[in-house]
Amino acid sequence: MATSDKPKLYYFDGRGRAEPIRLIFACTGVEFEDIRFKGFEEWTNKYKPESPLGTAPFYEEGDVKIGGSLGILRYLGDKHGRGGATPLENAFLSSLSDAIYDYGKVIYPFVHGPEEKKEDAKKEILASLPAKLKFLNGNVKGEDTFLAGKQLTYPDLHLYVFHLECQEAGLGEVFKDCPQLLKVVARVGSCEKIKAYYESKK
Amino acid sequence: MATSDKPKLYYFDGRGRAEPIRLIFACTGVEFEDIRFKGFEEWTNKYKSESPLGTAPFYEEGDVKIGGSLGIVRYVSDKHGLGGANPFESAFLESLSDAMFDLGTKLYPFMFGPEGEREEAKKSFLETIPVKLNYLERLVKGEDTFLDGKQSYPDLHISAFHMDCTKFQVSDVFEDCPKLQKVIGRIDSNVNVMAFREKHP
């Protein structure tokens, strides 16, 4: 397959909004071009005007470009067998992913905000996020060790990345009342292809 | 059909995040129970603990509950013929709707924020939103619909967003977007949508 035939993902050189998408490719073995901007200037001057919505990540397949990480995630999750079996199941999976995206936004002021505001930001996060995560935890039923049951689906990858971000930011305690979620994270982390992906990034 | 057989939508008594969903039902004529909380207390004390994700709106069909307005919009649209014809078209429509959801979020600081900060928030909105709307303007493929020759849910979503902008006197942000205005105009003049809005201004 010529390079130009592979789908392309465009994003900054970091995990951010693109990582769950990259993990779908990693865990399914589907090839793609993982295009990473050389700095903010390359985004603003070169790629932003070409992007469909002025946002990153964006995805290109053939001559169509799609913006918005969540839509890309759902599309690729379905396309590569990591989605739901029915429309209602898909709606349920996307609700989990959308919720995790919102939790990601809650930690941004702390992870990326100005130093002097971090202490307050952290307090707010620790006060509000555990309760929200508990709702998510409640959706994992019984002995199922993935969010939607026995099979890995894309919200599991999304949760894995979010947990990683929390851990690295010293916010791991937001998961304190979420034993089911931690089981899901452990299960994703022990997938051979996910392990290999993170090994290759070291 | 017994009342309990209709799907149910649970939200506050206002447009907010539920409106695009309600417009889908209005536009397609599909019946649903439009459950509106009597005040914030009824949400906190009664419905929140029953919700799947602690958020509103949430949707109930049979014995399944789904949280998150965007997922509900997509599901209900696909089910009732306002979705994409194939996965890629669906992904395109979703990107539009997700972008509109983000624009809706930008209204909140001056719709609901602290009094003293609203003027500043409104100024910031008027300055930053037109550029973002321009990206959406570029993506309108039909005469007065996002998809060429076919109605889809982002048409309703932009109409709902425009309605919010109008009520808060910031609809000027649309002035350089003639195509979006046509999309909005088409939905605003839909008789079912107009009838719905008569009942719930």
mmCIF file of C-alpha atoms in Angstrom:
data_model
loop_
_atom_site.group_PDB
_atom_site.id
_atom_site.type_symbol
_atom_site.label_atom_id
_atom_site.label_comp_id
_atom_site.label_asym_id
_atom_site.label_seq_id
_atom_site.Cartn_x
_atom_site.Cartn_y
_atom_site.Cartn_z
ATOM 1 C CA MET A 1 0.000 0.000 0.000
ATOM 2 C CA ALA A 2 1.461 3.366 -1.013
ATOM 3 C CA THR A 3 2.048 5.764 1.875
ATOM 4 C CA SER A 4 -0.633 8.095 0.588
ATOM 5 C CA ASP A 5 -3.231 5.300 0.813
ATOM 6 C CA LYS A 6 -2.960 5.021 4.556
ATOM 7 C CA PRO A 7 -5.355 7.124 6.631
ATOM 8 C CA LYS A 8 -3.676 10.059 8.328
ATOM 9 C CA LEU A 9 -4.052 11.458 11.805
ATOM 10 C CA TYR A 10 -2.832 15.013 12.389
ATOM 11 C CA TYR A 11 -2.003 16.255 15.887
ATOM 12 C CA PHE A 12 0.639 17.758 18.136
ATOM 13 C CA ASP A 13 3.555 15.659 19.325
ATOM 14 C CA GLY A 14 1.931 14.540 22.555
ATOM 15 C CA ARG A 15 -0.895 12.341 23.860
ATOM 16 C CA GLY A 16 -3.712 14.841 24.351
ATOM 17 C CA ARG A 17 -6.867 14.304 22.322
ATOM 18 C CA ALA A 18 -5.190 12.030 19.787
ATOM 19 C CA GLU A 19 -3.940 9.260 22.023
ATOM 20 C CA PRO A 20 -7.125 7.179 22.287
ATOM 21 C CA ILE A 21 -7.291 7.247 18.469
ATOM 22 C CA ARG A 22 -3.670 6.136 18.157
ATOM 23 C CA LEU A 23 -4.412 3.299 20.595
ATOM 24 C CA ILE A 24 -7.212 1.989 18.358
ATOM 25 C CA PHE A 25 -4.675 1.671 15.555
ATOM 26 C CA ALA A 26 -2.115 0.166 17.951
ATOM 27 C CA CYS A 27 -4.439 -2.469 19.364
ATOM 28 C CA THR A 28 -5.944 -3.465 15.990
ATOM 29 C CA GLY A 29 -2.675 -3.369 14.069
ATOM 30 C CA VAL A 30 -4.169 -1.154 11.356
ATOM 31 C CA GLU A 31 -1.538 1.062 9.717
ATOM 32 C CA PHE A 32 -1.873 4.811 9.644
ATOM 33 C CA GLU A 33 0.300 7.903 9.263
ATOM 34 C CA ASP A 34 0.802 9.420 12.696
ATOM 35 C CA ILE A 35 1.518 13.025 11.675
ATOM 36 C CA ARG A 36 2.780 15.194 14.529
ATOM 37 C CA PHE A 37 3.215 18.947 14.215
ATOM 38 C CA LYS A 38 6.688 20.349 14.790
ATOM 39 C CA GLY A 39 5.583 22.885 17.378
ATOM 40 C CA PHE A 40 2.578 25.177 17.691
ATOM 41 C CA GLU A 41 3.727 27.334 14.770
ATOM 42 C CA GLU A 42 3.501 24.465 12.317
ATOM 43 C CA TRP A 43 -0.092 23.923 13.466
ATOM 44 C CA THR A 44 -1.078 27.577 13.189
ATOM 45 C CA ASN A 45 0.729 28.362 9.950
ATOM 46 C CA LYS A 46 0.468 25.172 7.983
ATOM 47 C CA TYR A 47 -2.140 22.695 9.219
ATOM 48 C CA LYS A 48 -4.872 24.754 10.859
ATOM 49 C CA PRO A 49 -6.072 26.357 7.590
ATOM 50 C CA GLU A 50 -6.251 22.880 6.038
ATOM 51 C CA SER A 51 -8.179 21.428 8.936
ATOM 52 C CA PRO A 52 -11.926 20.973 8.577
ATOM 53 C CA LEU A 53 -12.900 22.781 11.790
ATOM 54 C CA GLY A 54 -9.775 24.687 12.806
ATOM 55 C CA THR A 55 -9.131 22.093 15.500
ATOM 56 C CA ALA A 56 -6.737 19.218 16.136
ATOM 57 C CA PRO A 57 -6.732 16.268 15.913
ATOM 58 C CA PHE A 58 -8.184 15.819 12.467
ATOM 59 C CA TYR A 59 -8.292 12.676 10.387
ATOM 60 C CA GLU A 60 -7.949 12.125 6.656
ATOM 61 C CA GLU A 61 -9.178 9.114 4.716
ATOM 62 C CA GLY A 62 -9.071 9.345 0.948
ATOM 63 C CA ASP A 63 -10.115 12.888 0.142
ATOM 64 C CA VAL A 64 -12.300 13.411 3.200
ATOM 65 C CA LYS A 65 -11.159 15.146 6.369
ATOM 66 C CA ILE A 66 -12.947 14.816 9.704
ATOM 67 C CA GLY A 67 -12.353 17.054 12.719
ATOM 68 C CA GLY A 68 -13.151 16.389 16.375
ATOM 69 C CA SER A 69 -11.436 13.631 18.332
ATOM 70 C CA LEU A 70 -14.640 12.004 19.547
ATOM 71 C CA GLY A 71 -16.169 11.555 16.110
ATOM 72 C CA ILE A 72 -12.907 10.131 14.797
ATOM 73 C CA LEU A 73 -12.707 7.778 17.773
ATOM 74 C CA ARG A 74 -16.251 6.492 17.236
ATOM 75 C CA TYR A 75 -15.790 6.097 13.508
ATOM 76 C CA LEU A 76 -12.549 4.133 13.841
ATOM 77 C CA GLY A 77 -13.860 2.157 16.815
ATOM 78 C CA ASP A 78 -16.765 0.965 14.666
ATOM 79 C CA LYS A 79 -14.673 0.465 11.549
ATOM 80 C CA HIS A 80 -12.088 -1.688 13.261
ATOM 81 C CA GLY A 81 -14.306 -3.854 15.441
ATOM 82 C CA ARG A 82 -14.005 -1.987 18.706
ATOM 83 C CA GLY A 83 -17.523 -0.510 18.675
ATOM 84 C CA GLY A 84 -20.996 -1.719 19.663
ATOM 85 C CA ALA A 85 -23.110 -4.434 18.115
ATOM 86 C CA THR A 86 -26.321 -2.384 17.843
ATOM 87 C CA PRO A 87 -27.215 1.307 17.542
ATOM 88 C CA LEU A 88 -28.349 1.466 21.186
ATOM 89 C CA GLU A 89 -25.126 -0.180 22.305
ATOM 90 C CA ASN A 90 -23.206 2.359 20.219
ATOM 91 C CA ALA A 91 -25.121 5.164 21.894
ATOM 92 C CA PHE A 92 -24.163 3.718 25.284
ATOM 93 C CA LEU A 93 -20.469 3.405 24.332
ATOM 94 C CA SER A 94 -20.341 6.931 22.964
ATOM 95 C CA SER A 95 -21.950 8.256 26.144
ATOM 96 C CA LEU A 96 -19.083 6.714 28.144
ATOM 97 C CA SER A 97 -16.465 8.196 25.838
ATOM 98 C CA ASP A 98 -18.116 11.620 25.849
ATOM 99 C CA ALA A 99 -18.184 11.532 29.660
ATOM 100 C CA ILE A 100 -14.470 10.624 29.835
ATOM 101 C CA TYR A 101 -13.730 13.508 27.465
ATOM 102 C CA ASP A 102 -15.529 15.854 29.872
ATOM 103 C CA TYR A 103 -13.497 14.494 32.803
ATOM 104 C CA GLY A 104 -10.354 15.232 30.762
ATOM 105 C CA LYS A 105 -11.480 18.845 30.510
ATOM 106 C CA VAL A 106 -11.828 19.005 34.295
ATOM 107 C CA ILE A 107 -8.133 18.206 34.807
ATOM 108 C CA TYR A 108 -6.791 20.591 32.146
ATOM 109 C CA PRO A 109 -6.620 23.697 34.346
ATOM 110 C CA PHE A 110 -4.328 21.754 36.640
ATOM 111 C CA VAL A 111 -2.260 19.910 34.043
ATOM 112 C CA HIS A 112 -1.813 22.839 31.653
ATOM 113 C CA GLY A 113 -2.796 25.917 33.640
ATOM 114 C CA PRO A 114 -0.566 28.621 35.144
ATOM 115 C CA GLU A 115 1.568 27.513 38.102
ATOM 116 C CA GLU A 116 0.011 29.940 40.556
ATOM 117 C CA LYS A 117 -3.511 28.572 39.943
ATOM 118 C CA LYS A 118 -2.600 24.898 40.195
ATOM 119 C CA GLU A 119 -3.154 24.490 43.912
ATOM 120 C CA ASP A 120 -6.750 25.754 43.684
ATOM 121 C CA ALA A 121 -7.347 23.787 40.513
ATOM 122 C CA LYS A 122 -6.185 20.608 42.210
ATOM 123 C CA LYS A 123 -8.499 21.207 45.174
ATOM 124 C CA GLU A 124 -11.473 21.640 42.845
ATOM 125 C CA ILE A 125 -10.611 18.509 40.910
ATOM 126 C CA LEU A 126 -10.290 16.395 44.054
ATOM 127 C CA ALA A 127 -13.595 17.786 45.308
ATOM 128 C CA SER A 128 -15.620 17.145 42.139
ATOM 129 C CA LEU A 129 -14.102 14.407 40.006
ATOM 130 C CA PRO A 130 -14.311 11.349 42.310
ATOM 131 C CA ALA A 131 -18.119 11.604 42.431
ATOM 132 C CA LYS A 132 -18.373 11.816 38.630
ATOM 133 C CA LEU A 133 -16.043 8.859 38.170
ATOM 134 C CA LYS A 134 -18.165 6.898 40.616
ATOM 135 C CA PHE A 135 -21.106 7.232 38.220
ATOM 136 C CA LEU A 136 -18.941 5.871 35.422
ATOM 137 C CA ASN A 137 -17.753 3.071 37.692
ATOM 138 C CA GLY A 138 -21.393 2.168 38.330
ATOM 139 C CA ASN A 139 -21.878 1.436 34.624
ATOM 140 C CA VAL A 140 -19.402 -1.479 34.736
ATOM 141 C CA LYS A 141 -21.625 -4.364 35.691
ATOM 142 C CA GLY A 142 -20.685 -7.528 37.569
ATOM 143 C CA GLU A 143 -17.667 -9.469 36.549
ATOM 144 C CA ASP A 144 -17.245 -7.634 33.262
ATOM 145 C CA THR A 145 -13.754 -6.320 33.066
ATOM 146 C CA PHE A 146 -14.227 -3.880 30.248
ATOM 147 C CA LEU A 147 -16.583 -0.916 30.315
ATOM 148 C CA ALA A 148 -19.177 -2.517 28.059
ATOM 149 C CA GLY A 149 -18.697 -6.188 28.802
ATOM 150 C CA LYS A 150 -16.276 -8.928 27.890
ATOM 151 C CA GLN A 151 -14.835 -7.249 24.796
ATOM 152 C CA LEU A 152 -12.543 -4.235 24.636
ATOM 153 C CA THR A 153 -14.235 -1.247 23.010
ATOM 154 C CA TYR A 154 -12.953 2.249 22.329
ATOM 155 C CA PRO A 155 -14.138 3.855 25.602
ATOM 156 C CA ASP A 156 -11.743 1.471 27.384
ATOM 157 C CA LEU A 157 -8.842 3.013 25.473
ATOM 158 C CA HIS A 158 -10.154 6.475 26.258
ATOM 159 C CA LEU A 159 -10.347 5.616 29.975
ATOM 160 C CA TYR A 160 -6.841 4.154 29.876
ATOM 161 C CA VAL A 161 -5.389 7.399 28.516
ATOM 162 C CA PHE A 162 -7.332 9.505 31.010
ATOM 163 C CA HIS A 163 -6.063 7.356 33.884
ATOM 164 C CA LEU A 164 -2.506 7.732 32.590
ATOM 165 C CA GLU A 165 -2.872 11.516 32.479
ATOM 166 C CA CYS A 166 -4.234 11.534 36.047
ATOM 167 C CA GLN A 167 -1.414 9.317 37.288
ATOM 168 C CA GLU A 168 1.293 11.459 35.701
ATOM 169 C CA ALA A 169 -0.282 14.611 37.118
ATOM 170 C CA GLY A 170 -0.404 13.157 40.623
ATOM 171 C CA LEU A 171 -4.209 12.964 40.524
ATOM 172 C CA GLY A 172 -4.534 9.170 40.751
ATOM 173 C CA GLU A 173 -6.622 9.434 43.917
ATOM 174 C CA VAL A 174 -9.647 10.581 41.893
ATOM 175 C CA PHE A 175 -10.089 6.861 41.137
ATOM 176 C CA LYS A 176 -10.188 5.893 44.819
ATOM 177 C CA ASP A 177 -13.837 4.771 44.795
ATOM 178 C CA CYS A 178 -13.660 3.122 41.376
ATOM 179 C CA PRO A 179 -12.427 -0.457 41.683
ATOM 180 C CA GLN A 180 -14.216 -1.517 38.508
ATOM 181 C CA LEU A 181 -12.620 1.269 36.472
ATOM 182 C CA LEU A 182 -9.171 0.338 37.769
ATOM 183 C CA LYS A 183 -9.761 -3.247 36.686
ATOM 184 C CA VAL A 184 -10.585 -1.994 33.189
ATOM 185 C CA VAL A 185 -7.427 0.115 33.107
ATOM 186 C CA ALA A 186 -5.298 -2.846 34.212
ATOM 187 C CA ARG A 187 -6.866 -5.064 31.586
ATOM 188 C CA VAL A 188 -6.181 -2.561 28.788
ATOM 189 C CA GLY A 189 -2.637 -2.044 30.036
ATOM 190 C CA SER A 190 -1.923 -5.753 29.870
ATOM 191 C CA CYS A 191 -2.928 -6.040 26.181
ATOM 192 C CA GLU A 192 0.200 -7.107 24.276
ATOM 193 C CA LYS A 193 -0.257 -4.530 21.540
ATOM 194 C CA ILE A 194 -0.802 -1.675 23.993
ATOM 195 C CA LYS A 195 2.286 -2.717 25.944
ATOM 196 C CA ALA A 196 4.284 -2.882 22.730
ATOM 197 C CA TYR A 197 3.034 0.547 21.642
ATOM 198 C CA TYR A 198 4.174 2.202 24.865
ATOM 199 C CA GLU A 199 7.490 0.317 24.796
ATOM 200 C CA SER A 200 8.141 1.722 21.325
ATOM 201 C CA LYS A 201 7.507 5.266 22.576
ATOM 202 C CA LYS A 202 10.220 5.086 25.240
ATOM 203 C CA MET B 1 -49.234 3.026 22.602
ATOM 204 C CA ALA B 2 -49.164 3.148 26.416
ATOM 205 C CA THR B 3 -47.406 6.192 27.877
ATOM 206 C CA SER B 4 -44.666 4.016 29.297
ATOM 207 C CA ASP B 5 -43.831 2.699 25.811
ATOM 208 C CA LYS B 6 -42.743 6.068 24.535
ATOM 209 C CA PRO B 7 -39.078 6.952 24.873
ATOM 210 C CA LYS B 8 -38.416 9.498 27.600
ATOM 211 C CA LEU B 9 -36.145 12.504 27.666
ATOM 212 C CA TYR B 10 -35.257 13.961 31.070
ATOM 213 C CA TYR B 11 -33.994 17.539 31.404
ATOM 214 C CA PHE B 12 -34.567 20.911 32.986
ATOM 215 C CA ASP B 13 -37.395 23.138 31.825
ATOM 216 C CA GLY B 14 -35.351 25.037 29.270
ATOM 217 C CA ARG B 15 -33.650 24.560 25.905
ATOM 218 C CA GLY B 16 -30.035 23.979 26.919
ATOM 219 C CA ARG B 17 -28.518 20.678 25.906
ATOM 220 C CA ALA B 18 -31.866 18.976 25.334
ATOM 221 C CA GLU B 19 -33.230 21.232 22.628
ATOM 222 C CA PRO B 20 -31.538 19.623 19.601
ATOM 223 C CA ILE B 21 -32.987 16.273 20.754
ATOM 224 C CA ARG B 22 -36.483 17.694 21.206
ATOM 225 C CA LEU B 23 -36.269 19.286 17.745
ATOM 226 C CA ILE B 24 -35.503 15.887 16.217
ATOM 227 C CA PHE B 25 -38.703 14.500 17.699
ATOM 228 C CA ALA B 26 -40.650 17.624 16.706
ATOM 229 C CA CYS B 27 -39.326 17.568 13.162
ATOM 230 C CA THR B 28 -39.917 13.849 12.601
ATOM 231 C CA GLY B 29 -43.239 13.714 14.447
ATOM 232 C CA VAL B 30 -42.070 10.833 16.652
ATOM 233 C CA GLU B 31 -43.773 10.863 20.055
ATOM 234 C CA PHE B 32 -41.768 11.025 23.237
ATOM 235 C CA GLU B 33 -42.222 12.009 26.874
ATOM 236 C CA ASP B 34 -40.629 15.415 27.357
ATOM 237 C CA ILE B 35 -39.932 15.220 31.088
ATOM 238 C CA ARG B 36 -38.856 18.555 32.581
ATOM 239 C CA PHE B 37 -37.573 18.854 36.134
ATOM 240 C CA LYS B 38 -39.457 21.154 38.451
ATOM 241 C CA GLY B 39 -36.437 23.160 39.521
ATOM 242 C CA PHE B 40 -32.854 22.234 40.343
ATOM 243 C CA GLU B 41 -33.917 20.445 43.548
ATOM 244 C CA GLU B 42 -35.979 17.890 41.670
ATOM 245 C CA TRP B 43 -32.888 17.116 39.587
ATOM 246 C CA THR B 44 -30.565 16.814 42.573
ATOM 247 C CA ASN B 45 -32.927 14.995 44.907
ATOM 248 C CA LYS B 46 -34.864 12.785 42.565
ATOM 249 C CA TYR B 47 -33.456 12.299 39.073
ATOM 250 C CA LYS B 48 -29.692 12.680 39.352
ATOM 251 C CA SER B 49 -29.191 9.425 41.245
ATOM 252 C CA GLU B 50 -31.294 7.601 38.639
ATOM 253 C CA SER B 51 -29.285 9.026 35.749
ATOM 254 C CA PRO B 52 -26.633 6.880 34.096
ATOM 255 C CA LEU B 53 -23.794 9.417 34.382
ATOM 256 C CA GLY B 54 -25.020 11.979 36.910
ATOM 257 C CA THR B 55 -25.735 14.372 34.055
ATOM 258 C CA ALA B 56 -28.735 15.770 32.203
ATOM 259 C CA PRO B 57 -30.223 15.302 29.679
ATOM 260 C CA PHE B 58 -30.579 11.549 29.766
ATOM 261 C CA TYR B 59 -32.742 9.350 27.608
ATOM 262 C CA GLU B 60 -34.676 6.198 28.379
ATOM 263 C CA GLU B 61 -35.822 3.606 25.867
ATOM 264 C CA GLY B 62 -37.233 0.387 27.268
ATOM 265 C CA ASP B 63 -34.968 -0.465 30.164
ATOM 266 C CA VAL B 64 -31.853 1.251 28.817
ATOM 267 C CA LYS B 65 -30.768 4.727 29.912
ATOM 268 C CA ILE B 66 -28.266 6.793 27.963
ATOM 269 C CA GLY B 67 -26.570 9.929 29.251
ATOM 270 C CA GLY B 68 -24.860 12.689 27.281
ATOM 271 C CA SER B 69 -26.802 14.893 24.882
ATOM 272 C CA LEU B 70 -24.586 14.258 21.877
ATOM 273 C CA GLY B 71 -24.867 10.479 22.014
ATOM 274 C CA ILE B 72 -28.622 10.792 22.379
ATOM 275 C CA VAL B 73 -28.811 13.215 19.410
ATOM 276 C CA ARG B 74 -26.862 10.796 17.232
ATOM 277 C CA TYR B 75 -28.835 7.729 18.254
ATOM 278 C CA VAL B 76 -32.262 9.335 17.872
ATOM 279 C CA SER B 77 -31.267 10.943 14.551
ATOM 280 C CA ASP B 78 -30.026 7.685 13.086
ATOM 281 C CA LYS B 79 -33.121 5.885 14.281
ATOM 282 C CA HIS B 80 -35.485 8.409 12.718
ATOM 283 C CA GLY B 81 -33.778 9.142 9.412
ATOM 284 C CA LEU B 82 -31.815 12.285 10.179
ATOM 285 C CA GLY B 83 -28.410 10.598 10.387
ATOM 286 C CA GLY B 84 -25.725 9.735 7.824
ATOM 287 C CA ALA B 85 -26.114 7.226 5.009
ATOM 288 C CA ASN B 86 -22.818 5.505 5.801
ATOM 289 C CA PRO B 87 -20.214 5.515 8.593
ATOM 290 C CA PHE B 88 -18.094 8.199 6.985
ATOM 291 C CA GLU B 89 -21.038 10.509 6.401
ATOM 292 C CA SER B 90 -22.041 9.884 10.030
ATOM 293 C CA ALA B 91 -18.549 10.829 11.199
ATOM 294 C CA PHE B 92 -18.818 14.059 9.198
ATOM 295 C CA LEU B 93 -22.203 14.927 10.748
ATOM 296 C CA GLU B 94 -20.884 14.127 14.208
ATOM 297 C CA SER B 95 -17.950 16.471 13.745
ATOM 298 C CA LEU B 96 -20.394 19.294 12.969
ATOM 299 C CA SER B 97 -22.587 18.558 15.953
ATOM 300 C CA ASP B 98 -19.642 18.191 18.326
ATOM 301 C CA ALA B 99 -18.349 21.569 17.123
ATOM 302 C CA MET B 100 -21.766 23.143 17.716
ATOM 303 C CA PHE B 101 -21.872 21.666 21.195
ATOM 304 C CA ASP B 102 -18.545 23.404 21.919
ATOM 305 C CA LEU B 103 -19.964 26.676 20.601
ATOM 306 C CA GLY B 104 -22.948 26.234 22.914
ATOM 307 C CA THR B 105 -20.564 25.932 25.848
ATOM 308 C CA LYS B 106 -19.149 29.361 24.988
ATOM 309 C CA LEU B 107 -22.575 30.933 25.596
ATOM 310 C CA TYR B 108 -22.697 29.750 29.174
ATOM 311 C CA PRO B 109 -20.365 32.289 30.854
ATOM 312 C CA PHE B 110 -22.664 35.136 29.914
ATOM 313 C CA MET B 111 -25.914 33.200 30.072
ATOM 314 C CA PHE B 112 -25.311 31.860 33.575
ATOM 315 C CA GLY B 113 -22.044 33.278 34.848
ATOM 316 C CA PRO B 114 -21.583 35.766 37.715
ATOM 317 C CA GLU B 115 -23.275 39.114 36.917
ATOM 318 C CA GLY B 116 -20.067 41.113 37.008
ATOM 319 C CA GLU B 117 -18.349 38.933 34.433
ATOM 320 C CA ARG B 118 -21.120 38.699 31.826
ATOM 321 C CA GLU B 119 -20.266 41.845 29.860
ATOM 322 C CA GLU B 120 -16.676 40.705 29.369
ATOM 323 C CA ALA B 121 -17.807 37.174 28.478
ATOM 324 C CA LYS B 122 -20.250 38.527 25.897
ATOM 325 C CA LYS B 123 -17.551 40.687 24.288
ATOM 326 C CA SER B 124 -15.232 37.724 24.103
ATOM 327 C CA PHE B 125 -18.003 35.636 22.516
ATOM 328 C CA LEU B 126 -18.688 38.253 19.829
ATOM 329 C CA GLU B 127 -14.995 38.421 19.006
ATOM 330 C CA THR B 128 -14.150 34.733 18.850
ATOM 331 C CA ILE B 129 -17.228 32.911 17.581
ATOM 332 C CA PRO B 130 -17.475 34.312 14.005
ATOM 333 C CA VAL B 131 -14.160 32.698 13.048
ATOM 334 C CA LYS B 132 -15.337 29.341 14.350
ATOM 335 C CA LEU B 133 -18.677 29.659 12.585
ATOM 336 C CA ASN B 134 -16.795 30.307 9.365
ATOM 337 C CA TYR B 135 -15.359 26.809 9.485
ATOM 338 C CA LEU B 136 -18.903 25.433 9.728
ATOM 339 C CA GLU B 137 -20.021 27.755 6.919
ATOM 340 C CA ARG B 138 -17.380 26.178 4.655
ATOM 341 C CA LEU B 139 -18.782 22.736 5.342
ATOM 342 C CA VAL B 140 -22.371 23.395 4.217
ATOM 343 C CA LYS B 141 -22.755 21.199 1.145
ATOM 344 C CA GLY B 142 -26.373 21.784 0.160
ATOM 345 C CA GLU B 143 -28.451 24.843 -0.711
ATOM 346 C CA ASP B 144 -29.962 25.041 2.763
ATOM 347 C CA THR B 145 -28.851 21.792 4.376
ATOM 348 C CA PHE B 146 -25.468 20.578 5.611
ATOM 349 C CA LEU B 147 -25.734 17.479 3.430
ATOM 350 C CA ASP B 148 -26.393 17.963 -0.261
ATOM 351 C CA GLY B 149 -30.127 17.526 -0.843
ATOM 352 C CA LYS B 150 -30.831 15.898 2.489
ATOM 353 C CA GLN B 151 -31.871 17.073 5.938
ATOM 354 C CA SER B 152 -29.763 15.903 8.900
ATOM 355 C CA TYR B 153 -29.499 16.598 12.602
ATOM 356 C CA PRO B 154 -26.758 19.275 12.478
ATOM 357 C CA ASP B 155 -29.360 21.423 10.641
ATOM 358 C CA LEU B 156 -31.484 21.267 13.789
ATOM 359 C CA HIS B 157 -28.521 21.732 16.097
ATOM 360 C CA ILE B 158 -27.419 24.964 14.412
ATOM 361 C CA SER B 159 -30.983 26.241 14.539
ATOM 362 C CA ALA B 160 -31.068 25.577 18.300
ATOM 363 C CA PHE B 161 -27.724 27.330 18.777
ATOM 364 C CA HIS B 162 -28.890 30.290 16.688
ATOM 365 C CA MET B 163 -32.064 30.513 18.796
ATOM 366 C CA ASP B 164 -29.945 30.740 21.955
ATOM 367 C CA CYS B 165 -27.757 33.421 20.343
ATOM 368 C CA THR B 166 -30.861 35.390 19.349
ATOM 369 C CA LYS B 167 -32.351 35.243 22.840
ATOM 370 C CA PHE B 168 -29.076 36.569 24.250
ATOM 371 C CA GLN B 169 -28.622 39.212 21.553
ATOM 372 C CA VAL B 170 -25.466 37.813 20.025
ATOM 373 C CA SER B 171 -26.851 36.503 16.731
ATOM 374 C CA ASP B 172 -24.594 39.015 14.921
ATOM 375 C CA VAL B 173 -21.964 36.290 15.045
ATOM 376 C CA PHE B 174 -23.800 34.758 12.073
ATOM 377 C CA GLU B 175 -23.656 37.850 9.855
ATOM 378 C CA ASP B 176 -20.882 36.567 7.563
ATOM 379 C CA CYS B 177 -22.429 33.106 7.252
ATOM 380 C CA PRO B 178 -25.115 33.265 4.551
ATOM 381 C CA LYS B 179 -25.196 29.496 4.058
ATOM 382 C CA LEU B 180 -25.654 28.789 7.772
ATOM 383 C CA GLN B 181 -28.429 31.402 7.800
ATOM 384 C CA LYS B 182 -30.203 29.514 5.018
ATOM 385 C CA VAL B 183 -29.892 26.232 6.920
ATOM 386 C CA ILE B 184 -31.317 27.920 10.008
ATOM 387 C CA GLY B 185 -34.073 29.613 8.015
ATOM 388 C CA ARG B 186 -35.211 26.309 6.575
ATOM 389 C CA ILE B 187 -35.533 24.716 10.018
ATOM 390 C CA ASP B 188 -37.083 27.802 11.625
ATOM 391 C CA SER B 189 -39.841 27.780 9.013
ATOM 392 C CA ASN B 190 -40.591 24.059 9.415
ATOM 393 C CA VAL B 191 -44.218 23.865 10.614
ATOM 394 C CA ASN B 192 -43.553 21.127 13.173
ATOM 395 C CA VAL B 193 -40.609 23.020 14.631
ATOM 396 C CA MET B 194 -42.659 26.220 14.740
ATOM 397 C CA ALA B 195 -45.530 24.435 16.492
ATOM 398 C CA PHE B 196 -43.125 22.968 19.038
ATOM 399 C CA ARG B 197 -41.575 26.367 19.699
ATOM 400 C CA GLU B 198 -45.037 27.890 20.181
ATOM 401 C CA LYS B 199 -45.525 25.505 23.084
ATOM 402 C CA HIS B 200 -42.014 25.930 24.511
ATOM 403 C CA PRO B 201 -40.570 29.383 23.703
#
